[in-house]
GROMACS .gro file of C-alpha atoms in nm:
model
  416
    1MET     CA    1   0.000   0.000   0.000
    2ASP     CA    2   0.139   0.339  -0.096
    3TYR     CA    3   0.088   0.641   0.124
    4PRO     CA    4   0.092   0.988  -0.034
    5VAL     CA    5   0.337   1.244   0.092
    6SER     CA    6   0.045   1.442   0.221
    7HIS     CA    7  -0.044   1.159   0.458
    8PRO     CA    8   0.293   1.028   0.603
    9LEU     CA    9   0.308   0.739   0.851
   10SER     CA   10   0.397   0.792   1.209
   11LEU     CA   11   0.699   0.612   1.339
   12HIS     CA   12   0.477   0.388   1.547
   13GLU     CA   13   0.271   0.301   1.241
   14LEU     CA   14   0.585   0.227   1.039
   15ASN     CA   15   0.725   0.007   1.315
   16SER     CA   16   0.391  -0.170   1.343
   17LEU     CA   17   0.411  -0.251   0.973
   18VAL     CA   18   0.759  -0.392   1.021
   19SER     CA   19   0.645  -0.589   1.325
   20ASN     CA   20   0.352  -0.737   1.136
   21ALA     CA   21   0.571  -0.818   0.835
   22ILE     CA   22   0.825  -1.000   1.048
   23HIS     CA   23   0.559  -1.181   1.245
   24THR     CA   24   0.391  -1.293   0.924
   25ALA     CA   25   0.705  -1.385   0.728
   26MET     CA   26   0.902  -1.544   1.017
   27ALA     CA   27   0.641  -1.703   1.239
   28ASP     CA   28   0.862  -1.999   1.328
   29SER     CA   29   1.146  -2.043   1.576
   30TYR     CA   30   1.507  -2.095   1.462
   31TRP     CA   31   1.812  -2.259   1.609
   32VAL     CA   32   2.112  -2.027   1.569
   33GLU     CA   33   2.482  -2.054   1.650
   34ALA     CA   34   2.648  -1.735   1.775
   35GLU     CA   35   2.927  -1.608   1.997
   36LEU     CA   36   2.824  -1.427   2.313
   37THR     CA   37   2.994  -1.088   2.358
   38GLU     CA   38   2.785  -0.935   2.642
   39LEU     CA   39   2.538  -1.063   2.901
   40HIS     CA   40   2.363  -0.887   3.185
   41GLU     CA   41   2.054  -0.960   3.393
   42VAL     CA   42   1.792  -0.702   3.484
   43SER     CA   43   1.488  -0.785   3.700
   44GLY     CA   44   1.520  -1.152   3.615
   45HIS     CA   45   1.544  -1.092   3.240
   46CYS     CA   46   1.864  -1.170   3.047
   47TYR     CA   47   1.998  -0.935   2.780
   48MET     CA   48   2.263  -1.057   2.537
   49GLU     CA   49   2.473  -0.927   2.251
   50LEU     CA   50   2.563  -1.182   1.983
   51VAL     CA   51   2.819  -1.178   1.708
   52GLN     CA   52   2.943  -1.395   1.424
   53LYS     CA   53   3.307  -1.350   1.319
   54ALA     CA   54   3.477  -1.424   0.990
   55GLU     CA   55   3.588  -1.786   0.960
   56HIS     CA   56   3.958  -1.698   0.943
   57GLY     CA   57   3.970  -1.382   1.150
   58SER     CA   58   3.815  -1.182   1.429
   59VAL     CA   59   3.619  -0.929   1.221
   60PRO     CA   60   3.244  -0.949   1.297
   61ILE     CA   61   3.030  -1.018   0.995
   62ALA     CA   62   2.698  -1.014   1.184
   63ARG     CA   63   2.565  -0.868   1.508
   64ALA     CA   64   2.235  -0.895   1.695
   65SER     CA   65   2.073  -0.837   2.029
   66ALA     CA   66   1.886  -1.112   2.211
   67LYS     CA   67   1.660  -1.126   2.512
   68CYS     CA   68   1.546  -1.409   2.734
   69TRP     CA   69   1.243  -1.318   2.941
   70ARG     CA   70   1.224  -1.393   3.309
   71GLN     CA   71   0.994  -1.695   3.279
   72ALA     CA   72   1.222  -1.873   3.028
   73TRP     CA   73   1.548  -1.752   3.180
   74GLY     CA   74   1.445  -1.882   3.520
   75VAL     CA   75   1.442  -2.233   3.370
   76LEU     CA   76   1.728  -2.210   3.117
   77LYS     CA   77   1.984  -2.051   3.347
   78PRO     CA   78   1.994  -2.321   3.621
   79PHE     CA   79   1.993  -2.597   3.359
   80PHE     CA   80   2.288  -2.437   3.178
   81VAL     CA   81   2.476  -2.391   3.506
   82ARG     CA   82   2.414  -2.753   3.614
   83THR     CA   83   2.531  -2.887   3.278
   84THR     CA   84   2.835  -2.669   3.216
   85GLY     CA   85   2.927  -2.581   3.573
   86GLY     CA   86   2.883  -2.207   3.526
   87MET     CA   87   2.707  -1.913   3.369
   88PRO     CA   88   2.737  -1.823   3.000
   89GLN     CA   89   3.042  -1.603   2.959
   90PRO     CA   90   3.159  -1.362   2.687
   91GLY     CA   91   3.357  -1.553   2.428
   92MET     CA   92   3.141  -1.865   2.452
   93HIS     CA   93   2.962  -2.008   2.151
   94LEU     CA   94   2.593  -2.076   2.220
   95LEU     CA   95   2.328  -2.274   2.036
   96MET     CA   96   1.995  -2.102   2.100
   97GLU     CA   97   1.638  -2.138   1.984
   98VAL     CA   98   1.505  -1.793   1.899
   99TYR     CA   99   1.220  -1.620   1.726
  100PRO     CA  100   1.224  -1.266   1.589
  101GLN     CA  101   1.045  -0.979   1.756
  102PHE     CA  102   1.015  -0.621   1.645
  103HIS     CA  103   0.875  -0.399   1.916
  104GLU     CA  104   0.737  -0.062   1.814
  105ALA     CA  105   0.916   0.109   2.107
  106TYR     CA  106   1.232  -0.097   2.147
  107GLY     CA  107   1.316  -0.215   1.797
  108PHE     CA  108   1.427  -0.555   1.672
  109SER     CA  109   1.570  -0.840   1.885
  110TRP     CA  110   1.578  -1.215   1.896
  111ILE     CA  111   1.380  -1.371   2.177
  112VAL     CA  112   1.555  -1.673   2.328
  113THR     CA  113   1.332  -1.966   2.419
  114ASP     CA  114   1.594  -2.239   2.465
  115ILE     CA  115   1.971  -2.286   2.500
  116ASP     CA  116   2.153  -2.614   2.435
  117PRO     CA  117   2.436  -2.628   2.697
  118THR     CA  118   2.585  -2.944   2.543
  119TYR     CA  119   2.676  -2.743   2.232
  120THR     CA  120   2.871  -2.497   2.446
  121MET     CA  121   3.048  -2.782   2.622
  122GLY     CA  122   3.130  -2.937   2.286
  123ASP     CA  123   3.263  -2.610   2.150
  124MET     CA  124   3.487  -2.563   2.454
  125ALA     CA  125   3.613  -2.920   2.415
  126ARG     CA  126   3.676  -2.865   2.043
  127LYS     CA  127   3.882  -2.551   2.107
  128ARG     CA  128   4.072  -2.730   2.380
  129LYS     CA  129   4.150  -3.022   2.146
  130GLU     CA  130   4.273  -2.786   1.874
  131ILE     CA  131   4.508  -2.614   2.120
  132ILE     CA  132   4.644  -2.946   2.246
  133GLU     CA  133   4.706  -3.073   1.892
  134HIS     CA  134   4.884  -2.750   1.804
  135LEU     CA  135   5.110  -2.774   2.111
  136LYS     CA  136   5.194  -3.136   2.032
  137ALA     CA  137   5.273  -3.046   1.672
  138GLN     CA  138   5.516  -2.782   1.800
  139GLY     CA  139   5.674  -3.040   2.029
  140ILE     CA  140   5.615  -2.833   2.345
  141PHE     CA  141   5.313  -3.006   2.500
  142SER     CA  142   5.523  -3.189   2.763
  143LEU     CA  143   5.811  -2.942   2.778
  144ASN     CA  144   5.731  -2.804   3.123
  145LYS     CA  145   5.676  -3.154   3.264
  146GLU     CA  146   6.034  -3.242   3.168
  147LEU     CA  147   6.175  -2.981   3.406
  148SER     CA  148   6.301  -3.097   3.745
  149LEU     CA  149   6.112  -2.973   4.048
  150PRO     CA  150   6.372  -2.916   4.324
  151ALA     CA  151   6.343  -3.140   4.629
  152LEU     CA  152   6.372  -2.831   4.849
  153THR     CA  153   6.111  -2.613   4.678
  154THR     CA  154   6.074  -2.314   4.912
  155ARG     CA  155   6.098  -2.003   4.691
  156ILE     CA  156   5.754  -1.981   4.533
  157ALA     CA  157   5.628  -1.734   4.273
  158VAL     CA  158   5.248  -1.726   4.306
  159ILE     CA  159   5.011  -1.605   4.034
  160SER     CA  160   4.665  -1.541   4.179
  161SER     CA  161   4.416  -1.273   4.259
  162ASP     CA  162   4.546  -1.093   4.566
  163HIS     CA  163   4.199  -1.089   4.725
  164ALA     CA  164   4.101  -1.445   4.634
  165ALA     CA  165   4.006  -1.682   4.914
  166GLY     CA  166   4.207  -1.954   4.741
  167TYR     CA  167   4.529  -1.754   4.774
  168GLY     CA  168   4.450  -1.688   5.140
  169ASP     CA  169   4.405  -2.061   5.203
  170PHE     CA  170   4.727  -2.140   5.016
  171TYR     CA  171   4.925  -1.876   5.207
  172HIS     CA  172   4.783  -1.975   5.546
  173GLN     CA  173   4.851  -2.346   5.495
  174LEU     CA  174   5.215  -2.286   5.400
  175LEU     CA  175   5.272  -2.028   5.673
  176HIS     CA  176   5.127  -2.242   5.952
  177ASN     CA  177   5.240  -2.590   5.846
  178LYS     CA  178   5.292  -2.827   6.138
  179TYR     CA  179   5.651  -2.899   6.041
  180HIS     CA  180   5.746  -2.530   6.072
  181PHE     CA  181   5.894  -2.527   5.723
  182ARG     CA  182   5.970  -2.177   5.598
  183PHE     CA  183   5.851  -2.078   5.252
  184GLN     CA  184   5.934  -1.759   5.067
  185LEU     CA  185   5.620  -1.652   4.879
  186THR     CA  186   5.606  -1.372   4.624
  187LEU     CA  187   5.262  -1.286   4.486
  188PHE     CA  188   5.222  -1.164   4.128
  189PRO     CA  189   4.858  -1.045   4.118
  190ALA     CA  190   4.653  -1.145   3.815
  191ILE     CA  191   4.292  -1.154   3.698
  192MET     CA  192   4.173  -1.512   3.732
  193GLN     CA  193   3.835  -1.503   3.555
  194GLY     CA  194   3.681  -1.332   3.258
  195ASP     CA  195   3.823  -1.235   2.922
  196ARG     CA  196   4.137  -1.073   3.070
  197VAL     CA  197   4.277  -1.391   3.225
  198GLU     CA  198   4.515  -1.469   2.938
  199GLN     CA  199   4.694  -1.133   2.918
  200SER     CA  200   4.700  -1.088   3.296
  201ILE     CA  201   4.870  -1.424   3.361
  202ILE     CA  202   5.115  -1.375   3.070
  203SER     CA  203   5.215  -1.037   3.217
  204ALA     CA  204   5.275  -1.202   3.555
  205LEU     CA  205   5.486  -1.473   3.390
  206ASN     CA  206   5.697  -1.205   3.220
  207GLU     CA  207   5.759  -1.038   3.556
  208ILE     CA  208   5.865  -1.370   3.709
  209ASN     CA  209   6.090  -1.448   3.413
  210ALA     CA  210   6.274  -1.118   3.470
  211ARG     CA  211   6.360  -1.244   3.823
  212ILE     CA  212   6.398  -1.611   3.732
  213ASP     CA  213   6.692  -1.680   3.967
  214GLU     CA  214   6.484  -1.586   4.272
  215PHE     CA  215   6.235  -1.875   4.245
  216ASP     CA  216   6.221  -2.255   4.243
  217CYS     CA  217   5.879  -2.286   4.078
  218VAL     CA  218   5.559  -2.104   3.982
  219VAL     CA  219   5.218  -2.178   4.137
  220ILE     CA  220   4.902  -2.063   3.957
  221ILE     CA  221   4.597  -2.085   4.183
  222ARG     CA  222   4.234  -1.978   4.178
  223GLY     CA  223   3.982  -2.023   4.452
  224GLY     CA  224   3.716  -2.224   4.281
  225GLY     CA  225   3.472  -2.102   4.016
  226ALA     CA  226   3.250  -2.225   3.739
  227THR     CA  227   3.355  -2.458   3.462
  228SER     CA  228   3.279  -2.185   3.213
  229ASP     CA  229   3.526  -1.960   3.390
  230LEU     CA  230   3.799  -2.201   3.280
  231SER     CA  231   3.772  -2.074   2.923
  232GLY     CA  232   4.026  -1.805   3.009
  233PHE     CA  233   4.280  -2.080   3.079
  234ASP     CA  234   4.214  -2.252   2.746
  235THR     CA  235   4.394  -2.013   2.512
  236LEU     CA  236   4.687  -2.089   2.283
  237PRO     CA  237   4.909  -1.788   2.379
  238LEU     CA  238   4.878  -1.871   2.749
  239ALA     CA  239   4.943  -2.240   2.684
  240GLU     CA  240   5.256  -2.161   2.481
  241ASN     CA  241   5.388  -1.935   2.757
  242ILE     CA  242   5.341  -2.203   3.022
  243ALA     CA  243   5.483  -2.482   2.805
  244ASN     CA  244   5.800  -2.283   2.732
  245PHE     CA  245   5.843  -2.137   3.080
  246PRO     CA  246   6.188  -2.216   3.229
  247LEU     CA  247   6.053  -2.296   3.578
  248PRO     CA  248   5.821  -2.585   3.676
  249VAL     CA  249   5.459  -2.463   3.692
  250ILE     CA  250   5.210  -2.605   3.944
  251THR     CA  251   4.842  -2.536   3.881
  252GLY     CA  252   4.561  -2.542   4.137
  253ILE     CA  253   4.279  -2.382   3.944
  254GLY     CA  254   4.018  -2.496   4.193
  255HIS     CA  255   3.786  -2.712   3.986
  256GLU     CA  256   3.780  -3.083   4.054
  257ARG     CA  257   3.565  -3.206   3.766
  258ASP     CA  258   3.719  -3.047   3.457
  259GLU     CA  259   4.076  -3.014   3.339
  260CYS     CA  260   4.175  -2.708   3.139
  261VAL     CA  261   4.465  -2.686   2.891
  262LEU     CA  262   4.671  -2.507   3.154
  263ASP     CA  263   4.639  -2.814   3.379
  264MET     CA  264   4.742  -3.046   3.098
  265ILE     CA  265   5.067  -2.871   3.006
  266SER     CA  266   5.181  -2.765   3.352
  267HIS     CA  267   5.450  -2.958   3.537
  268THR     CA  268   5.207  -3.071   3.809
  269ARG     CA  269   4.832  -3.032   3.834
  270VAL     CA  270   4.643  -3.037   4.164
  271LYS     CA  271   4.275  -2.972   4.220
  272THR     CA  272   4.277  -2.679   4.462
  273PRO     CA  273   4.507  -2.413   4.611
  274THR     CA  274   4.517  -2.605   4.939
  275ALA     CA  275   4.623  -2.915   4.748
  276ALA     CA  276   4.905  -2.711   4.591
  277ALA     CA  277   5.021  -2.607   4.938
  278ALA     CA  278   4.997  -2.968   5.057
  279LEU     CA  279   5.211  -3.079   4.762
  280LEU     CA  280   5.488  -2.834   4.847
  281ILE     CA  281   5.480  -2.931   5.214
  282GLU     CA  282   5.482  -3.302   5.125
  283ARG     CA  283   5.790  -3.255   4.906
  284LEU     CA  284   5.978  -3.100   5.199
  285VAL     CA  285   5.856  -3.381   5.424
  286ASP     CA  286   5.992  -3.633   5.172
  287ALA     CA  287   6.322  -3.444   5.156
  288LEU     CA  288   6.343  -3.428   5.536
  289THR     CA  289   6.260  -3.799   5.561
  290PHE     CA  290   6.532  -3.878   5.307
  291ILE     CA  291   6.784  -3.668   5.501
  292ASN     CA  292   6.683  -3.830   5.831
  293ASN     CA  293   6.708  -4.177   5.679
  294LEU     CA  294   7.045  -4.085   5.534
  295GLU     CA  295   7.159  -3.955   5.873
  296THR     CA  296   7.042  -4.278   6.036
  297SER     CA  297   7.223  -4.486   5.773
  298ILE     CA  298   7.543  -4.286   5.815
  299THR     CA  299   7.522  -4.311   6.193
  300ARG     CA  300   7.466  -4.687   6.170
  301LEU     CA  301   7.754  -4.734   5.927
  302VAL     CA  302   7.988  -4.523   6.140
  303SER     CA  303   7.885  -4.715   6.451
  304GLN     CA  304   7.944  -5.046   6.272
  305ARG     CA  305   8.280  -4.925   6.152
  306LEU     CA  306   8.379  -4.808   6.498
  307ASP     CA  307   8.276  -5.145   6.645
  308PHE     CA  308   8.479  -5.324   6.379
  309GLU     CA  309   8.785  -5.108   6.441
  310LYS     CA  310   8.744  -5.154   6.817
  311MET     CA  311   8.741  -5.531   6.779
  312ARG     CA  312   9.036  -5.505   6.543
  313LEU     CA  313   9.228  -5.301   6.797
  314GLN     CA  314   9.141  -5.549   7.067
  315ARG     CA  315   9.275  -5.834   6.854
  316LEU     CA  316   9.584  -5.635   6.778
  317SER     CA  317   9.635  -5.552   7.146
  318THR     CA  318   9.631  -5.928   7.216
  319LEU     CA  319   9.857  -6.014   6.928
  320ILE     CA  320  10.107  -5.733   6.973
  321PRO     CA  321  10.274  -5.876   7.288
  322GLN     CA  322  10.296  -6.215   7.121
  323LEU     CA  323  10.427  -6.067   6.802
  324PHE     CA  324  10.667  -5.848   6.996
  325SER     CA  325  10.800  -6.146   7.193
  326LEU     CA  326  10.839  -6.348   6.876
  327MET     CA  327  11.004  -6.059   6.699
  328LYS     CA  328  11.234  -5.993   6.995
  329THR     CA  329  11.339  -6.357   6.999
  330ARG     CA  330  11.406  -6.347   6.629
  331GLN     CA  331  11.597  -6.023   6.659
  332ASP     CA  332  11.800  -6.149   6.954
  333SER     CA  333  11.889  -6.463   6.758
  334ARG     CA  334  11.979  -6.255   6.460
  335ILE     CA  335  12.190  -6.022   6.671
  336GLU     CA  336  12.373  -6.317   6.821
  337GLN     CA  337  12.438  -6.457   6.476
  338LEU     CA  338  12.557  -6.118   6.360
  339GLN     CA  339  12.780  -6.086   6.666
  340LEU     CA  340  12.933  -6.427   6.598
  341ARG     CA  341  12.984  -6.346   6.236
  342LEU     CA  342  13.121  -6.004   6.329
  343HIS     CA  343  13.365  -6.149   6.581
  344GLY     CA  344  13.488  -6.405   6.329
  345ALA     CA  345  13.522  -6.138   6.066
  346ILE     CA  346  13.710  -5.910   6.304
  347ARG     CA  347  13.946  -6.188   6.407
  348GLU     CA  348  14.006  -6.280   6.045
  349ARG     CA  349  14.061  -5.917   5.954
  350LEU     CA  350  14.297  -5.865   6.248
  351SER     CA  351  14.496  -6.175   6.151
  352THR     CA  352  14.520  -6.057   5.793
  353GLN     CA  353  14.628  -5.709   5.895
  354ARG     CA  354  14.874  -5.848   6.148
  355HIS     CA  355  15.035  -6.066   5.879
  356ARG     CA  356  15.049  -5.766   5.649
  357LEU     CA  357  15.219  -5.561   5.920
  358ASP     CA  358  15.474  -5.836   5.964
  359LEU     CA  359  15.552  -5.828   5.595
  360LEU     CA  360  15.578  -5.453   5.600
  361GLU     CA  361  15.801  -5.470   5.903
  362GLN     CA  362  16.033  -5.718   5.730
  363ARG     CA  363  16.044  -5.502   5.422
  364ALA     CA  364  16.115  -5.195   5.628
  365LEU     CA  365  16.396  -5.372   5.809
  366SER     CA  366  16.548  -5.483   5.482
  367LEU     CA  367  16.558  -5.123   5.371
  368ASP     CA  368  16.728  -4.998   5.693
  369PRO     CA  369  17.040  -4.795   5.575
  370THR     CA  370  17.234  -4.892   5.886
  371LEU     CA  371  17.253  -5.256   5.787
  372PRO     CA  372  17.514  -5.203   5.510
  373LEU     CA  373  17.719  -4.993   5.750
  374LYS     CA  374  17.727  -5.281   5.995
  375ARG     CA  375  17.864  -5.498   5.719
  376GLY     CA  376  18.161  -5.258   5.665
  377TYR     CA  377  18.015  -5.022   5.409
  378SER     CA  378  18.009  -4.643   5.447
  379ILE     CA  379  17.800  -4.353   5.316
  380THR     CA  380  17.951  -4.026   5.204
  381PHE     CA  381  17.755  -3.701   5.227
  382HIS     CA  382  17.835  -3.366   5.072
  383GLN     CA  383  17.626  -3.077   5.193
  384GLY     CA  384  17.381  -3.323   5.345
  385LYS     CA  385  17.333  -3.521   5.023
  386VAL     CA  386  17.457  -3.871   4.947
  387VAL     CA  387  17.751  -3.868   4.706
  388ARG     CA  388  17.695  -4.115   4.427
  389ASP     CA  389  17.924  -3.962   4.165
  390VAL     CA  390  18.271  -3.806   4.233
  391SER     CA  391  18.205  -3.561   3.954
  392GLN     CA  392  17.972  -3.392   4.200
  393LEU     CA  393  18.276  -3.297   4.412
  394ALA     CA  394  18.554  -3.047   4.360
  395PRO     CA  395  18.894  -3.020   4.526
  396GLY     CA  396  18.856  -2.857   4.862
  397SER     CA  397  18.504  -2.990   4.915
  398ILE     CA  398  18.425  -3.100   5.266
  399ILE     CA  399  18.265  -3.441   5.284
  400GLU     CA  400  18.136  -3.658   5.565
  401THR     CA  401  18.178  -4.031   5.568
  402ARG     CA  402  17.945  -4.230   5.791
  403VAL     CA  403  18.044  -4.577   5.906
  404ALA     CA  404  17.881  -4.818   6.141
  405LYS     CA  405  18.028  -4.649   6.441
  406GLY     CA  406  18.083  -4.278   6.385
  407THR     CA  407  18.140  -4.017   6.115
  408VAL     CA  408  18.464  -3.892   5.951
  409THR     CA  409  18.499  -3.540   5.801
  410SER     CA  410  18.745  -3.507   5.511
  411GLU     CA  411  18.863  -3.253   5.257
  412VAL     CA  412  18.889  -3.356   4.895
  413LYS     CA  413  19.243  -3.304   4.763
  414THR     CA  414  19.233  -3.469   4.428
  415ILE     CA  415  18.969  -3.636   4.219
  416LYS     CA  416  19.042  -3.931   4.001
   0.00000   0.00000   0.00000
């Protein structure tokens, strides 16, 4: 129907036409897949903003508003929470049954009559599987698990919300442990739920990495929460940071039923913050037990060694007198033999030397210059030297002639 310019429609009339057209053309309900970007509840009603992004990008190619009235939301909400473990959160993909509504005063929106929570669970599982397969393809899925967690793990870098009850439980349990172990805790505050989880935890990890030598391990804890809240821990950038982190990472996200990607790639996964504290205490107990057992073993071995050496000394103290007596007897016998041999050798040596002296004496006697004199020979000296050649003398020389009994002084007159 055409309306002349002279009779324009009011806005309400125009919107009523649109409302009737939509109601007539789209009288059925439709199941639609969409990503949730906003959700808030007012007076029991639920208001949502939906988006569809490009298949290979993050650019929205469609947007829409949706409403779930109090009567339907009162049924759908608890069923969704029971099935998934938490409320719908921004970033989730939902499968909803909707019908179109164009209200003259409020405009167009989709009215939600049903939500399939199993689709959301399946979508979360699919994303999680894709991340895991990507990490395995990179060869880093088990990288953090291969690190060695020190036996004496006392210097702990904690990533948690500073006001979370889970961190308080963790801190209290370590501080007041019954063994009086001392832990050095350094908190790196982070947002632990919502769409800012990924960047907040990565920033905390970067801060820890800058002080890497100050810590033995990293503990990431959260004090409980819905299963849907775990979506912030199922992102590829966060998973890659944890997998490649140079310190062992312990996670206690606080949800017993479901396991997020962060749990899968961390060095050790426990269910709750208190379980993380118990793990650290138990490791020190194990180390202390090992040291005590080692001390006991060393003490026992030293005691056994001392007993052995004591018995050995006792045996030696018994044997020493006997050995000394035997040795003394042997030495005395040896000394006697040496004395006998020495006496014989001395006597033989003295006899030999005495015979030699006799020979020397006889030779000396045979060389005595007085013997020829006694036989009638004489010795002539000139200036104290024996004269053997008359050519050594000159007329007038004074010579001395020695005979057996006395000396004669003469003057040389002639030489022939």
